[in-house]
Coordinates of C-alpha atoms in Angstrom, one line a residue:
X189 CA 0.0 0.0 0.0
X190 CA 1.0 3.4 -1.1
X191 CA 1.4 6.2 1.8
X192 CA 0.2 9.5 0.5
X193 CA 2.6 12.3 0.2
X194 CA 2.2 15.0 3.2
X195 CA 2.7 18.5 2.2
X196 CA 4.3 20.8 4.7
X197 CA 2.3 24.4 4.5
X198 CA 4.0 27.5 6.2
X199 CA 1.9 28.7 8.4
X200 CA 2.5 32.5 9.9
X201 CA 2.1 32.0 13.8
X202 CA 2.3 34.5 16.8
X203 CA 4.0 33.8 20.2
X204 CA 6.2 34.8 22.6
X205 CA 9.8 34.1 23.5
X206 CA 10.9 33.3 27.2
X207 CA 14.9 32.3 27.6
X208 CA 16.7 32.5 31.0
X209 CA 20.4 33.4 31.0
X210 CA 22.6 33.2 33.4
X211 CA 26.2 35.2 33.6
X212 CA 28.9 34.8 35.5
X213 CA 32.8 35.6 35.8
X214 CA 33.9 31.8 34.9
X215 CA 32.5 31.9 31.5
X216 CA 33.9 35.9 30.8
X217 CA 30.5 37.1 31.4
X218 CA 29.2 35.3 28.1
X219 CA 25.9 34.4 28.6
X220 CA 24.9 30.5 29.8
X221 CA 21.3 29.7 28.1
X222 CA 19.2 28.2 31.4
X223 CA 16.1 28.0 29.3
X224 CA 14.5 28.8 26.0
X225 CA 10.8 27.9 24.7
X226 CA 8.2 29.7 22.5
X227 CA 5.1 30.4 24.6
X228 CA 1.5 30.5 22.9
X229 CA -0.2 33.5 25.3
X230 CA 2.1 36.4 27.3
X231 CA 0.0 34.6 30.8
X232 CA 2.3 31.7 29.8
X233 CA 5.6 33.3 29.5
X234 CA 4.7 35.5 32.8
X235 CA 3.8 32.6 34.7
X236 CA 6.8 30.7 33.7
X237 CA 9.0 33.1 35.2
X238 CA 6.8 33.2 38.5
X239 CA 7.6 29.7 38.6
X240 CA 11.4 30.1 38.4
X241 CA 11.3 33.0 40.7
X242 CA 9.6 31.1 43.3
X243 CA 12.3 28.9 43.1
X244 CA 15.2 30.8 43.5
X245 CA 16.9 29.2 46.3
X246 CA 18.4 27.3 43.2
X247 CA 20.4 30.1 42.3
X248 CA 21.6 31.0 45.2
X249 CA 20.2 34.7 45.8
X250 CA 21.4 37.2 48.5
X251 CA 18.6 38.2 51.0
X252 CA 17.8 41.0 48.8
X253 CA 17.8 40.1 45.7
X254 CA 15.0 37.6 47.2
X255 CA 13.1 39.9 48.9
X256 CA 13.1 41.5 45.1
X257 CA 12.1 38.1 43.4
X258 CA 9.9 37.0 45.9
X259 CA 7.7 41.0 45.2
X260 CA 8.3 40.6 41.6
X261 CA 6.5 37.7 41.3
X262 CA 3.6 37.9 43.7
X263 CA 3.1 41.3 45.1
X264 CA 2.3 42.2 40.9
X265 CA 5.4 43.5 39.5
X266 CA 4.5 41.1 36.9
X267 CA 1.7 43.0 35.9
X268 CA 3.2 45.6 33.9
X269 CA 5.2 43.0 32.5
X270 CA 2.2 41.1 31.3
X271 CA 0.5 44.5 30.4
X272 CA 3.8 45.4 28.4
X273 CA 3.3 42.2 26.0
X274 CA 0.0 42.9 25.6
X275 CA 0.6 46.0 23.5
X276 CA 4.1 44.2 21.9
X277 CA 6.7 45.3 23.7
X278 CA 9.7 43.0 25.2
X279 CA 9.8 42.9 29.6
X280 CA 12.3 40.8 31.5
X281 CA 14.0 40.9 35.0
X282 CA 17.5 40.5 36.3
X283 CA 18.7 38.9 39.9
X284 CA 22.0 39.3 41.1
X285 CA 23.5 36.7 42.2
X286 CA 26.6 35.9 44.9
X287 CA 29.7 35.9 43.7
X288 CA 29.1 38.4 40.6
X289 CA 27.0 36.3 38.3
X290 CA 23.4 37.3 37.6
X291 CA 20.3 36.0 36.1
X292 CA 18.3 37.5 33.0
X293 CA 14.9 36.7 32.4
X294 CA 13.2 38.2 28.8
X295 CA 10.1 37.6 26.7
X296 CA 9.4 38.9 23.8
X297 CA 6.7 38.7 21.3
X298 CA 7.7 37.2 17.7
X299 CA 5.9 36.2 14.3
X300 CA 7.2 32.8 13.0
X301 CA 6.6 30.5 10.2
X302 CA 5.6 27.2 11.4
X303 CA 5.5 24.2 8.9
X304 CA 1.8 23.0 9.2
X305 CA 1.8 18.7 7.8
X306 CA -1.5 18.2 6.5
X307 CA -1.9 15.0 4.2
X308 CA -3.8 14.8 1.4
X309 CA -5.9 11.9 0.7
X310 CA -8.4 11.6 -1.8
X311 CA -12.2 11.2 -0.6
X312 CA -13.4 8.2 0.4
X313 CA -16.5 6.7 -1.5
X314 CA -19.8 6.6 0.7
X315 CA -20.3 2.7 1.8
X316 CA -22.9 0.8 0.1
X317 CA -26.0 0.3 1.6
X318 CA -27.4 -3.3 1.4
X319 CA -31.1 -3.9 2.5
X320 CA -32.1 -7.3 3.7
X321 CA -35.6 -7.8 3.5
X322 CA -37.5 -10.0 5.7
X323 CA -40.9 -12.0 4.7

């Protein structure tokens, strides 16, 4: 049996891009990708820092620089953030962290092509209807 061909269709998308980036004095202040994903909806990319704020202990943060995560992310610093992607523009926040390295959230909205597969198959025939009649 024959597989039919699948045609790949560009497809002009919206979303939003969230990386984390870490710096610090070992690598020359080059920065260290933690994370990097394309979010459908700016509540996604806002939540997802939330998330990694509330789990800064991970990172090592001075008492501070928590105090400043821990406000960011749920006393509504991350509302203007959220409002800022709603009319396009880019937000992000920085930690510092001990010992000189530091922490850079971003998200900003992009237009991409994505390549939609949709397979073309010819139309199937209706089935044939048999009638049994009973005497």
């Amino acid at each position: 049996m024959r597989t039919p061909l699948t045609s790949l269709q560009p497809v002009l998308e919206h979303g939003y891009r969230f990386e984390t980036l870490r710096y610090g004095p070992a690598t020359g202040f080059v920065p260290e990708p933690i994370d990097l994903r394309i979010l459908a909806t700016p509540q996604e990319a806002i939540r997802a820092i939330r998330v990694q704020l509330r789990a800064n202990h991970l990172f090592g943060l001075t008492p501070r620089e928590l105090i400043r995560a821990h406000y960011w992310s749920d006393q509504g610093g991350w509302v203007q953030a959220l409002g800022a992607l709603h009319r396009g523009e880019t937000c992000g926040f920085t930690l510092i962290l001990r010992g000189g390295r530091h922490v850079e959230w971003h998200v900003r909205p992009l237009t991409y092509v994505s390549l939609d597969a949709r397979t073309h198959q010819p139309p199937r025939p209706a089935p044939r209807r048999t009638e049994i009649r009973m005497s």
